[in-house]
Short mmCIF file of C-alpha atoms and ligand atoms in Angstrom, two decimals:
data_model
loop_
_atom_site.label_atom_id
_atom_site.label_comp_id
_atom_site.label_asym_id
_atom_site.label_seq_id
_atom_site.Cartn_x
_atom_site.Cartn_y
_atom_site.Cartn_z
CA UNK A 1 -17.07 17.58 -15.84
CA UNK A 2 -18.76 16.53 -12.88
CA UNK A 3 -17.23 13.49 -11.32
CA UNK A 4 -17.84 11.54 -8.34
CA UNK A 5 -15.39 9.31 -6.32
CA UNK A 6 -16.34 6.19 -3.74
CA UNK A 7 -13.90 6.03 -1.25
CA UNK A 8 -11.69 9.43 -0.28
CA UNK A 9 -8.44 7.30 1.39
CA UNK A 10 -5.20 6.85 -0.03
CA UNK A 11 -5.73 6.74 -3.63
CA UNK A 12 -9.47 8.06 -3.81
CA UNK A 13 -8.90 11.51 -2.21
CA UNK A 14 -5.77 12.67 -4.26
CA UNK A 15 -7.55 11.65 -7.51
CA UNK A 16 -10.50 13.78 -6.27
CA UNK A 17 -7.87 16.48 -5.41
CA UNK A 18 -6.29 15.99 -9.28
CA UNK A 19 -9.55 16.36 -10.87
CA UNK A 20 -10.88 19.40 -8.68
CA UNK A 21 -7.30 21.02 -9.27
CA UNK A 22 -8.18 20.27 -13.49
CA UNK A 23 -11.40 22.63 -13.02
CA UNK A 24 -13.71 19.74 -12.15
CA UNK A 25 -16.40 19.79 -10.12
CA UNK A 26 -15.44 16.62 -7.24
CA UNK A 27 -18.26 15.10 -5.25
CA UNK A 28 -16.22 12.63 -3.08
CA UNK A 29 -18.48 9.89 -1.17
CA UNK A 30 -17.06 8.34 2.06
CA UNK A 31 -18.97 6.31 4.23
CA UNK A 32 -16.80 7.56 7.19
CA UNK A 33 -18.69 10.41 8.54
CA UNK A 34 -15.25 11.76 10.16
CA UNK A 35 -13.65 11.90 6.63
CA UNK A 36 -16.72 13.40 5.14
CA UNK A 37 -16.94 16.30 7.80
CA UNK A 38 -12.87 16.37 7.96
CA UNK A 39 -13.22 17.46 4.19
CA UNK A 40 -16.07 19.56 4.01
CA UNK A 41 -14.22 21.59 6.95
CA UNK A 42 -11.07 21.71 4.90
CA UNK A 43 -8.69 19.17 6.62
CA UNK A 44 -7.07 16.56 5.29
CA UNK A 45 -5.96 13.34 7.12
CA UNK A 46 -3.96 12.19 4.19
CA UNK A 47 -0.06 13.19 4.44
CA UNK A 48 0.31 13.47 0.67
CA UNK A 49 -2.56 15.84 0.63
CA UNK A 50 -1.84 19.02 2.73
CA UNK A 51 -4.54 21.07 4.26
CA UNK A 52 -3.45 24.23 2.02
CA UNK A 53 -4.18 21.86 -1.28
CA UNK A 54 -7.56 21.54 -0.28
CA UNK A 55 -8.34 25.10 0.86
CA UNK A 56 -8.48 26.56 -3.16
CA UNK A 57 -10.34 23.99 -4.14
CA UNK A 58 -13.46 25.11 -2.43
CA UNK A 59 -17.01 24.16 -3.68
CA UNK A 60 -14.88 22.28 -6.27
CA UNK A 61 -14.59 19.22 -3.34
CA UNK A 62 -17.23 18.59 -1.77
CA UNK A 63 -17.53 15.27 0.45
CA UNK A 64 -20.75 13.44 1.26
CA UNK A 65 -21.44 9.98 2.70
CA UNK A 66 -25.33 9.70 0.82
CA UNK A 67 -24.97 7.96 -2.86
CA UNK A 68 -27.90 10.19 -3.87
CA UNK A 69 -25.47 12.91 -4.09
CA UNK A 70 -23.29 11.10 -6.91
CA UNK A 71 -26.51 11.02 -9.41
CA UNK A 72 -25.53 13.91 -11.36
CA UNK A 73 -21.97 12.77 -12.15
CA UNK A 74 -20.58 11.95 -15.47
CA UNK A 75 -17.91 9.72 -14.55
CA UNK A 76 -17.83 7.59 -11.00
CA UNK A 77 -14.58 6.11 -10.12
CA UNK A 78 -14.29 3.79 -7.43
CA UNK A 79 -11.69 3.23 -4.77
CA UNK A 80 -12.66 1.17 -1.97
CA UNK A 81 -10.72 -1.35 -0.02
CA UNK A 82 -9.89 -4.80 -1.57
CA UNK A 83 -8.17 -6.54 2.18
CA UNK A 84 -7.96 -10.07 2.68
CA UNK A 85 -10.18 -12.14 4.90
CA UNK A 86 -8.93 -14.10 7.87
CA UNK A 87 -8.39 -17.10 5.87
CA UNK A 88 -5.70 -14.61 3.27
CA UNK A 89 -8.84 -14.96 0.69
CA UNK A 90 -10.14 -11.63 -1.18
CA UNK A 91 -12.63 -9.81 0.46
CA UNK A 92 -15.13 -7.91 -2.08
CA UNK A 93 -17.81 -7.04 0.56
CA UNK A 94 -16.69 -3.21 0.32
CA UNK A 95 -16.32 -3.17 -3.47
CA UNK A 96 -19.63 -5.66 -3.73
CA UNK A 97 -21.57 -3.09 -1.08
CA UNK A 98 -20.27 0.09 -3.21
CA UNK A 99 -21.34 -1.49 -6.40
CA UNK A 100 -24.96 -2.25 -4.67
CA UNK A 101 -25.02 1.47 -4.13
CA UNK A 102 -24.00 2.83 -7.23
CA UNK A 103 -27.22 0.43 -8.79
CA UNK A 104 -29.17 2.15 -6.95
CA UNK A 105 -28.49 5.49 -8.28
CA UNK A 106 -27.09 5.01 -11.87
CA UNK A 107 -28.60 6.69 -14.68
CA UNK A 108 -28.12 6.76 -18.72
CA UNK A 109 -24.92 8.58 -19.45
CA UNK A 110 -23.12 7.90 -16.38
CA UNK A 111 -19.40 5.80 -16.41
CA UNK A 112 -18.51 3.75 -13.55
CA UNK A 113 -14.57 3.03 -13.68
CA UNK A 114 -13.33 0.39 -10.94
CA UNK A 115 -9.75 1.58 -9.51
CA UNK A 116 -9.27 -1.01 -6.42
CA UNK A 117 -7.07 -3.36 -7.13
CA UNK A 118 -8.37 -6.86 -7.51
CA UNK A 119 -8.12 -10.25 -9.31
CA UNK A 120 -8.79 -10.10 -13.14
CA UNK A 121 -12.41 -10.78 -13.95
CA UNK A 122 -13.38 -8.77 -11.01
CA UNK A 123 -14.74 -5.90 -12.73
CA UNK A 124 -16.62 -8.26 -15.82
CA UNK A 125 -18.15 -10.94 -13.16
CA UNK A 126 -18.72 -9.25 -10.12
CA UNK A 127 -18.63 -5.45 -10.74
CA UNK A 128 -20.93 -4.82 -13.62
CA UNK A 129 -23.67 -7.75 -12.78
CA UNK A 130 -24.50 -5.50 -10.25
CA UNK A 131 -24.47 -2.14 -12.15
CA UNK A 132 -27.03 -4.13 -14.88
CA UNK A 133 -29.76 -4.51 -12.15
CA UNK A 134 -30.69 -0.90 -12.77
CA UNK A 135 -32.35 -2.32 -15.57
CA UNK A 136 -30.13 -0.24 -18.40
CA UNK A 137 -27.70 -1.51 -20.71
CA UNK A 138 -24.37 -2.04 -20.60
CA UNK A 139 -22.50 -0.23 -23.93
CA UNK A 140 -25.28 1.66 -24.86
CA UNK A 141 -26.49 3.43 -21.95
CA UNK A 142 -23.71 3.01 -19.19
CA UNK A 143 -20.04 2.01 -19.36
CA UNK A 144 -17.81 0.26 -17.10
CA UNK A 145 -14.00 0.08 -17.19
CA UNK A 146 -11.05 -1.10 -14.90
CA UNK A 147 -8.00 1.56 -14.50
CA UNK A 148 -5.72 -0.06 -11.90
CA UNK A 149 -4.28 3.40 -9.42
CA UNK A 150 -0.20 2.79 -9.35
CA UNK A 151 -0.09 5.74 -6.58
CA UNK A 152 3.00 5.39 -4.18
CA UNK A 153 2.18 7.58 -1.04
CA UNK A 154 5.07 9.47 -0.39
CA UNK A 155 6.48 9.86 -3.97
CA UNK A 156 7.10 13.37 -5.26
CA UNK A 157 8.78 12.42 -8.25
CA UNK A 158 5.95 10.74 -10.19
CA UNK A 159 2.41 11.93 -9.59
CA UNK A 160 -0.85 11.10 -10.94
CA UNK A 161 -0.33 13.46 -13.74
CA UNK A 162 3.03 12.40 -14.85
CA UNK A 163 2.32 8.31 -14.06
CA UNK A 164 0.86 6.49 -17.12
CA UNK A 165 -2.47 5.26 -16.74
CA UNK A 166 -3.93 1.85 -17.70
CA UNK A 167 -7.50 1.87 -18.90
CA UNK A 168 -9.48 -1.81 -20.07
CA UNK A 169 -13.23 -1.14 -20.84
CA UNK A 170 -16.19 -3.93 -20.98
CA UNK A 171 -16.42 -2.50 -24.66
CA UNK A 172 -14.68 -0.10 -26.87
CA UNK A 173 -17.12 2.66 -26.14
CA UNK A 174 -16.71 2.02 -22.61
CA UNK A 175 -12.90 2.12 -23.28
CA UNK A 176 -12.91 5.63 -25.13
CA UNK A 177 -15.09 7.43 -22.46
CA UNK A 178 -12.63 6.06 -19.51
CA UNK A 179 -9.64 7.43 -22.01
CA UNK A 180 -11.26 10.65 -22.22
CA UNK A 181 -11.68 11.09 -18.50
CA UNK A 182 -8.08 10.26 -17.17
CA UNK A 183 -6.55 12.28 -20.18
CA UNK A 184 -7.89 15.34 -17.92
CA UNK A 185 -5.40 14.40 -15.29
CA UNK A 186 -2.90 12.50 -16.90
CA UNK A 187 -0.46 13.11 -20.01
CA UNK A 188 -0.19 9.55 -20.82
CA UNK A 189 -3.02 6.89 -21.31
CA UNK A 190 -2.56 3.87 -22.27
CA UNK A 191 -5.27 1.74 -23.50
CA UNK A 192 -5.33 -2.29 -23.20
CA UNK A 193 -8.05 -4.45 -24.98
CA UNK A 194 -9.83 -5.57 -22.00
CA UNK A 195 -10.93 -5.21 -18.15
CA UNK A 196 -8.87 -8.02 -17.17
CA UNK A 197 -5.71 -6.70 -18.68
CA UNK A 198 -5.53 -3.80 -16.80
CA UNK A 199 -6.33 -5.65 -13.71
CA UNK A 200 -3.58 -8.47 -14.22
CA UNK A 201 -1.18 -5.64 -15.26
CA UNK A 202 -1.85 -4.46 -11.43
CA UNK A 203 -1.12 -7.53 -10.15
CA UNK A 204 2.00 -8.08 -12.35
CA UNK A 205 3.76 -4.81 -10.98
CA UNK A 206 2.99 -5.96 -7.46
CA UNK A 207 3.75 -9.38 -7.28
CA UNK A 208 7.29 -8.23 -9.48
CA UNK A 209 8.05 -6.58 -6.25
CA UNK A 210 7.42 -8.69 -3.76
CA UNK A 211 9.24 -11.46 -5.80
CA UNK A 212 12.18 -9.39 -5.53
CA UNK A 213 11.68 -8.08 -2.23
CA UNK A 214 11.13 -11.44 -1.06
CA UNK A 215 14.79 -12.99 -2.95
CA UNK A 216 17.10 -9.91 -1.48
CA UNK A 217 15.43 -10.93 1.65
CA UNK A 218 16.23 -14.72 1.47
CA UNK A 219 19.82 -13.20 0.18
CA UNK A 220 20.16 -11.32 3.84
CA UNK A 221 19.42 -14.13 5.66
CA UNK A 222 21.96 -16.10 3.71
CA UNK A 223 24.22 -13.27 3.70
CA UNK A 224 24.37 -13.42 7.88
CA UNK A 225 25.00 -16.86 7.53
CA UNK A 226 27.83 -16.58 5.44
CA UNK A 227 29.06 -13.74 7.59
CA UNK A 228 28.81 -10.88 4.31
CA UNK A 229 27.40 -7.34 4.16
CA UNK A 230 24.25 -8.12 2.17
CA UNK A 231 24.32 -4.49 1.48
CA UNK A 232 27.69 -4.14 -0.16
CA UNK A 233 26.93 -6.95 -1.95
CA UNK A 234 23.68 -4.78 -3.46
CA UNK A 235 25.54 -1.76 -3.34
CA UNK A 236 28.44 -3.72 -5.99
CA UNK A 237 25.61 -5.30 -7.94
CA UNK A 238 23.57 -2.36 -8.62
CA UNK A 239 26.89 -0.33 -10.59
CA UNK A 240 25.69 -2.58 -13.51
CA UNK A 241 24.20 -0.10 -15.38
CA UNK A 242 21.56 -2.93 -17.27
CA UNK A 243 20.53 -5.79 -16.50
CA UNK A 244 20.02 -5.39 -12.72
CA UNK A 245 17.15 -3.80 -11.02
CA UNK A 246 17.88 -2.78 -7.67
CA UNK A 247 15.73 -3.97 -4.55
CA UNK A 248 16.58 -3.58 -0.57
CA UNK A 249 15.96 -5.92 2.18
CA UNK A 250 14.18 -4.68 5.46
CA UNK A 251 12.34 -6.45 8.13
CA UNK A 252 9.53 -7.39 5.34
CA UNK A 253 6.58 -6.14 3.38
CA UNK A 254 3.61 -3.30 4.57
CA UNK A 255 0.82 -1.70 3.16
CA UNK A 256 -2.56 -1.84 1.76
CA UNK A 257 -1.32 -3.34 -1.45
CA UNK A 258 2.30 -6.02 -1.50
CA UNK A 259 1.29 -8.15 1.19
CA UNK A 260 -2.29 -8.36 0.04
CA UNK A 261 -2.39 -8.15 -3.97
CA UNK A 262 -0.53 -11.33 -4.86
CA UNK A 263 -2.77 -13.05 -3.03
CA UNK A 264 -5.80 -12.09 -5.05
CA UNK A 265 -3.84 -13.72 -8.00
CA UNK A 266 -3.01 -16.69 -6.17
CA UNK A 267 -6.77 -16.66 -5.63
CA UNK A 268 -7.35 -16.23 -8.92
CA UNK A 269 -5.18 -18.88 -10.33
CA UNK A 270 -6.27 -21.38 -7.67
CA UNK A 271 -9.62 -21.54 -9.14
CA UNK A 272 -8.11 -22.56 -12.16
CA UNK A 273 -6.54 -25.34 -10.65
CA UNK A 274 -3.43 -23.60 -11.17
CA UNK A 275 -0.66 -23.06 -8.37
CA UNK A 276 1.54 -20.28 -8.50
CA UNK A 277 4.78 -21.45 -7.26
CA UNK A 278 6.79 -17.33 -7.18
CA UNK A 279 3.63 -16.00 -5.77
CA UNK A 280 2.74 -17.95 -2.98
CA UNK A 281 6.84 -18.49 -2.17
CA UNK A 282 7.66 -14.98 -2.19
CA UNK A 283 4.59 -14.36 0.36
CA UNK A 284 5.75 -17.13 2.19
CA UNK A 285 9.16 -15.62 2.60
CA UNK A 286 8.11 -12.28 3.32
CA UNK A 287 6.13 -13.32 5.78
CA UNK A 288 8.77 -14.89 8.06
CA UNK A 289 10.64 -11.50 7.62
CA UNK A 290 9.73 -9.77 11.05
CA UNK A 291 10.34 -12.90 12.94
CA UNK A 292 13.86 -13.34 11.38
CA UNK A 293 14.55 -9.76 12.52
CA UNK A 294 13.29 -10.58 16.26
CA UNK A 295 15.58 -13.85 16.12
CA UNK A 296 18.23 -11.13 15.08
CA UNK A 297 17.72 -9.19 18.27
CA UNK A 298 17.33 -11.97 20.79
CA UNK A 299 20.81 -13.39 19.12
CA UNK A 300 22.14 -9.50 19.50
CA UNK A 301 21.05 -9.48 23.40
CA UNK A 302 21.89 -13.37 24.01
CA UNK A 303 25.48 -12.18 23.20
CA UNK A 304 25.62 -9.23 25.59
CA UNK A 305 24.40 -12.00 28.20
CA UNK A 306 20.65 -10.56 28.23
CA UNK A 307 17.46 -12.35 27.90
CA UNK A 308 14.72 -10.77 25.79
CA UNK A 309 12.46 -11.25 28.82
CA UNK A 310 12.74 -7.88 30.50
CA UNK A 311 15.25 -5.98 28.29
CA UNK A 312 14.61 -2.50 27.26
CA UNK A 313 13.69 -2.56 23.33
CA UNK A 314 12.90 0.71 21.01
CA UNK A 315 11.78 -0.09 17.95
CA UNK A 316 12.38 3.07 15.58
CA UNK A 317 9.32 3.46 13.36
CA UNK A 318 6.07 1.59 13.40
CA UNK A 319 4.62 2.45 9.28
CA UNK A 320 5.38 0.61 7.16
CA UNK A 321 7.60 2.45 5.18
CA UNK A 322 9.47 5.74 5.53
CA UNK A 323 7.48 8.79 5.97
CA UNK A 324 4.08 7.53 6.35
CA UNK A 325 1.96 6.86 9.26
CA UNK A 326 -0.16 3.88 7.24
CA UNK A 327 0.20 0.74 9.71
CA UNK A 328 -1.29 -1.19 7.42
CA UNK A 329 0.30 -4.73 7.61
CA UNK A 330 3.31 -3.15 8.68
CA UNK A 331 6.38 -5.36 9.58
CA UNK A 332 6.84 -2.76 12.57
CA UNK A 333 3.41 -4.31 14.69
CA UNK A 334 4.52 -7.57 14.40
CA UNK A 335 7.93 -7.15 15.58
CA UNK A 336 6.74 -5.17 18.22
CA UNK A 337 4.16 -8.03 18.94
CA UNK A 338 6.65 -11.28 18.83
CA UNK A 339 8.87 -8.93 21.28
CA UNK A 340 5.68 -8.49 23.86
CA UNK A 341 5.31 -12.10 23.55
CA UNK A 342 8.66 -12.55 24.77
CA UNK A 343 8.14 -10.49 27.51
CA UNK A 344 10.49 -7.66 25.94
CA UNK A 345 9.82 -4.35 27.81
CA UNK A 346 8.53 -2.16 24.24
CA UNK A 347 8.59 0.96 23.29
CA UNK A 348 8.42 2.87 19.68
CA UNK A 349 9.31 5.85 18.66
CA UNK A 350 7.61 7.03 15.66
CA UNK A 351 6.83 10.75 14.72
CA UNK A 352 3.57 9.95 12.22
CA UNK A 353 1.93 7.10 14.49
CA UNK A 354 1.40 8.54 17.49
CA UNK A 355 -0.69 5.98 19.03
CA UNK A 356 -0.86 1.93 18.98
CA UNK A 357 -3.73 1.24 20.81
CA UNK A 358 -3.68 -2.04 19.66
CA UNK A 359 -0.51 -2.75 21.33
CA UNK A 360 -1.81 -0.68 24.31
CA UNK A 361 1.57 1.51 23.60
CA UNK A 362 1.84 5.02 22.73
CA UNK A 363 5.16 6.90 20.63
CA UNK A 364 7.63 7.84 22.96
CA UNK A 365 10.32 11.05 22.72
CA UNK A 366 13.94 9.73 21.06
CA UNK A 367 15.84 11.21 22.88
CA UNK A 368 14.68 10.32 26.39
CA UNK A 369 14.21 6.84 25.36
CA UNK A 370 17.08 6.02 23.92
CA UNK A 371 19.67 6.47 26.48
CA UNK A 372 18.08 3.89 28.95
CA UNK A 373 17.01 1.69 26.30
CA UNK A 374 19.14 -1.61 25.63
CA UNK A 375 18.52 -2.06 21.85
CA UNK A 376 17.20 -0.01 19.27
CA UNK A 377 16.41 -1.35 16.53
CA UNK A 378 15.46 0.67 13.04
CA UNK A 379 12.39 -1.12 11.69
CA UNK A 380 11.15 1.81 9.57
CA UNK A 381 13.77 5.10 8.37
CA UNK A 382 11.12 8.13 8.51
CA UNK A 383 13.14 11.12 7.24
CA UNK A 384 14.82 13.70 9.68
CA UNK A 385 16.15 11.02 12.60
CA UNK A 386 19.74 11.50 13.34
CA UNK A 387 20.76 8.07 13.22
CA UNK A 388 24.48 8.51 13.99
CA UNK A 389 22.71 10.01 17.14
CA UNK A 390 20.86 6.87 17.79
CA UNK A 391 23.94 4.85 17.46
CA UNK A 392 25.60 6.79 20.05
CA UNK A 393 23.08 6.90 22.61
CA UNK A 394 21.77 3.47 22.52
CA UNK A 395 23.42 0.60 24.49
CA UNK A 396 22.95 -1.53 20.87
CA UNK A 397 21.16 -0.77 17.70
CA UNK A 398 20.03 -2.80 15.46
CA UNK A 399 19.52 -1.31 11.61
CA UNK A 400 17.16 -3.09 9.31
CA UNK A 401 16.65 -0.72 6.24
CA UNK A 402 20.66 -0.05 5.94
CA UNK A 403 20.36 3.67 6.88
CA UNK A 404 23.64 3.06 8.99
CA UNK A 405 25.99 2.03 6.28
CA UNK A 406 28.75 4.04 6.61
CA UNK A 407 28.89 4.11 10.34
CA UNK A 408 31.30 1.74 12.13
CA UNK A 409 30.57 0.85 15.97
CA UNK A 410 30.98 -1.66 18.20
CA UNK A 411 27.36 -1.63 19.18
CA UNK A 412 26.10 -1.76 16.12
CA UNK A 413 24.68 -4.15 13.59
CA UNK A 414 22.70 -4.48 10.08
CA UNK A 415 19.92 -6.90 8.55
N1 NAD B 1 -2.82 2.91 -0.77
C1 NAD B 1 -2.14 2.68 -1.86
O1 NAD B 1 -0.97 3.02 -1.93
C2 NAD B 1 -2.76 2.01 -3.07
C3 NAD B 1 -2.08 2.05 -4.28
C4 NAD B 1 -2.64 1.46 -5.41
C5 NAD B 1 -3.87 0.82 -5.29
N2 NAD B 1 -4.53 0.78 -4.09
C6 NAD B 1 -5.83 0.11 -4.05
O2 NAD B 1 -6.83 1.11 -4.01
C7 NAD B 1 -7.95 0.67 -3.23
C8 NAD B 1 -8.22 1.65 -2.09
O3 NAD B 1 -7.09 1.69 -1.24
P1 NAD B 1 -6.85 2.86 -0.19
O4 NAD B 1 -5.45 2.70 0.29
O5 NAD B 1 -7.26 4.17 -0.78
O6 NAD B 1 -7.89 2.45 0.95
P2 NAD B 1 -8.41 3.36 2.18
O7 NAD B 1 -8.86 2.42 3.21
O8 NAD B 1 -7.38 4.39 2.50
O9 NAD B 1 -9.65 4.13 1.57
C9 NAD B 1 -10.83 3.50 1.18
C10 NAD B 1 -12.01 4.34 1.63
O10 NAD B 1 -13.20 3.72 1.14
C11 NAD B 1 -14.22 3.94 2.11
N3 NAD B 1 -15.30 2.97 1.88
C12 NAD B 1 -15.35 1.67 2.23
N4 NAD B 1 -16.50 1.12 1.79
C13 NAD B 1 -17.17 2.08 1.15
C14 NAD B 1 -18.41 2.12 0.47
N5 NAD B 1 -19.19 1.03 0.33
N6 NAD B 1 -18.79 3.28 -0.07
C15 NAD B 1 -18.02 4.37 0.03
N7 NAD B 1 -16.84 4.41 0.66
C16 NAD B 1 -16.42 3.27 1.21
C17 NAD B 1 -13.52 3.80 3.44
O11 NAD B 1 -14.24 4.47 4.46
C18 NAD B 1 -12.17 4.47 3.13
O12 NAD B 1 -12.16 5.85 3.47
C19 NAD B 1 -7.56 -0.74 -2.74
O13 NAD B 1 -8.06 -1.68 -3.65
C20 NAD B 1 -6.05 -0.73 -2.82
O14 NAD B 1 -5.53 -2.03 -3.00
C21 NAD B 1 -3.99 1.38 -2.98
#
């Protein structure tokens, strides 16, 4: 099949990789000129998607930011950004300027299958008005579907092949065609009766999380009141072998997709005159994460008789979750942020973000750091840092993920 895919980040350019890797000929459209030319030259900028995964693909990927290239497609999927506004509202523009595009060029024949994640009725209200104003018809000529992506950057042990997939078309024709595609890259589809099913089925695995992130983060706060190891108190829970799903606290939620999705919902719901009570608490709690863990560390310095103002502080990681170099709402930038504001002196150390230029800073080496810094603390665990190492060098560390359980210092301390 030929198949073309709007957007090549995160979740757009491994599903382009999937299908060319099936036998499919990929035209990927990115309005980012550097992505475009990144691909066509062979390199990705995705860490899930190594450089020597894209050199046998060859003509099979091919990148392009002109929608004129995407007319002789079968099947368009579509994977642009769905952020927030200022105000925490959803923001459609890139999804609403996409769909413009796509109007433009659509012909008889052609699928259009929305994979962003957004609020349900998305894809029947705003998605497919748009399509119609190429003047053919819905059902009979073109079809439109929702398949929510459930990719988790970084996992190895579920991939897009091996991950169900949820597919909700406007009709049952358009339902069958968007089966028949993903069952080319996927062993399991499963089929739900409408667009908005899928899309709330999104939502529901990713506000489940950040409901449960957000309670085992309440439960560390009131853990260090009470003066108990929040994580042996997880550790004990989680030998129940049903009946208990395990979830960690940290210094609170990152990404593209937990700190943003519930809020489409709450959007959503809202407009029903409806208030979601576990959505909009869980987001509130989250929220207040980072500046718990800063309260943490001027309370850690207070009792070594140090004021924030002018002490050394490495924070370990700035992604927003181990391995990855997405900053993306990451818990890291505002830490690092409420320290500046305190006139901390502070540095990171993080081997996939090189660069903050936000934050004017720039990733410095461990091991020179650490042994004139006055507190580390672990924001984000990225694989291969000897943290036993960090413990011994630094003056203090401070371990929010848990990745120090097991070692017993005098300097030490955990969320
Ligand atoms: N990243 C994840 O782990 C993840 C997981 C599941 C779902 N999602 C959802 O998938 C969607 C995409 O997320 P992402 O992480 O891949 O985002 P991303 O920012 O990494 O990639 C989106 C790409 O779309 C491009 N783009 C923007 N407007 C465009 C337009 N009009 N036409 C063509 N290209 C355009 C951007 O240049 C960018 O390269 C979002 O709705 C997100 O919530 C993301």
């Amino acid at each position: 099949m030929k198949i073309g895919i709007v957007g090549l980040g995160y979740v757009g350019l491994p599903l382009a990789v999937a299908f060319a890797e099936a036998g499919h000929e990929v035209s990927g459209l990115d309005l980012d000129p550097a992505k475009v030319e990144a691909l066509n030259a062979g390199r990705s900028y995705i860490e899930d998607v190594p450089d020597s995964v894209l050199a046998p693909l060859g003509e099979r990927l091919r990148a392009s930011a002109d929608y004129a290239d995407l007319a002789p497609c079968e099947a368009l999927i579509v994977c642009v950004p769905t952020p927030l506004t200022s105000s925490r509202e959803p923001d459609l523009t890139y999804l609403l300027e996409a769909a413009a595009s796509l109007s433009e060029i659509l012909r008889a024949g052609q699928l259009v299958v929305l994979e962003s994640t957004t609020y349900p009725g998305t894809t029947r209200e705003r998605l497919t008005p748009i399509l119609e104003e190429c003047g053919l018809a819905l059902g009979a000529d073109f079809h439109v579907a929702f398949s929510p992506e459930r990719i988790d950057p970084g996992r190895t042990d579920y991939t897009i092949r091996t991950t169900p997939k949820l597919v909700g078309g406007m009709t049952p024709a358009c339902t069958e065609r968007a089966r028949e595609l993903y069952a080319l890259v996927c062993d399991e589809v499963v089929v739900v009766s409408t667009p908005e099913a899928a899309e709330l089925s999104k939502l529901l695995e990713n506000v489940f999380r950040s409901v449960n992130i957000a309670f085992v983060n309440e439960l560390a706060q009131l853990c260090d009141r009470l003066g108990i190891d929040v994580w042996e108190v997880i550790d004990a829970a989680a030998t129940k072998p049903f009946g208990f799903m395990r979830f960690d606290p940290g210094p609170g939620m990152g990404g593209h997709c937990l700190p943003v999705d519930p809020f489409y919902l709450a959007f959503r719901a809202r407009e029903q005159n409806f208030y979601p009570e576990f959505i909009e608490l869980a987001g509130k709690v989250n929220q207040a994460q980072p500046a718990f863990c800063v309260e943490r560390i001027e309370r850690t310095l207070n009792q070594a008789s140090m004021p924030v103002k002018g002490s050394k502080v490495l924070v370990l990681g700035a992604g927003y979750k181990a391995g990855s170099g997405d900053t993306r709402e990451s818990p890291a930038l505002v830490i690092l942020r409420l320290l500046a504001a305190l006139e901390a002196d502070v540095s990171y150390h993080d081997p996939f973000v090189p660069e903050l230029p936000e934050l004017g800073l720039a990733s410095v080496a461990l091991e020179g750091a650490l042994a004139g810094t006055d507190l580390a603390a672990i924001v984000t665990a990225h694989p291969g840092i000897d943290y036993a190492g960090v413990v011994a060098s630094a003056a203090r560390t401070i371990d929010f993920r848990g990745v120090t359980r097991g070692i017993d210092a005098d300097n030490l301390e955990r969320l």
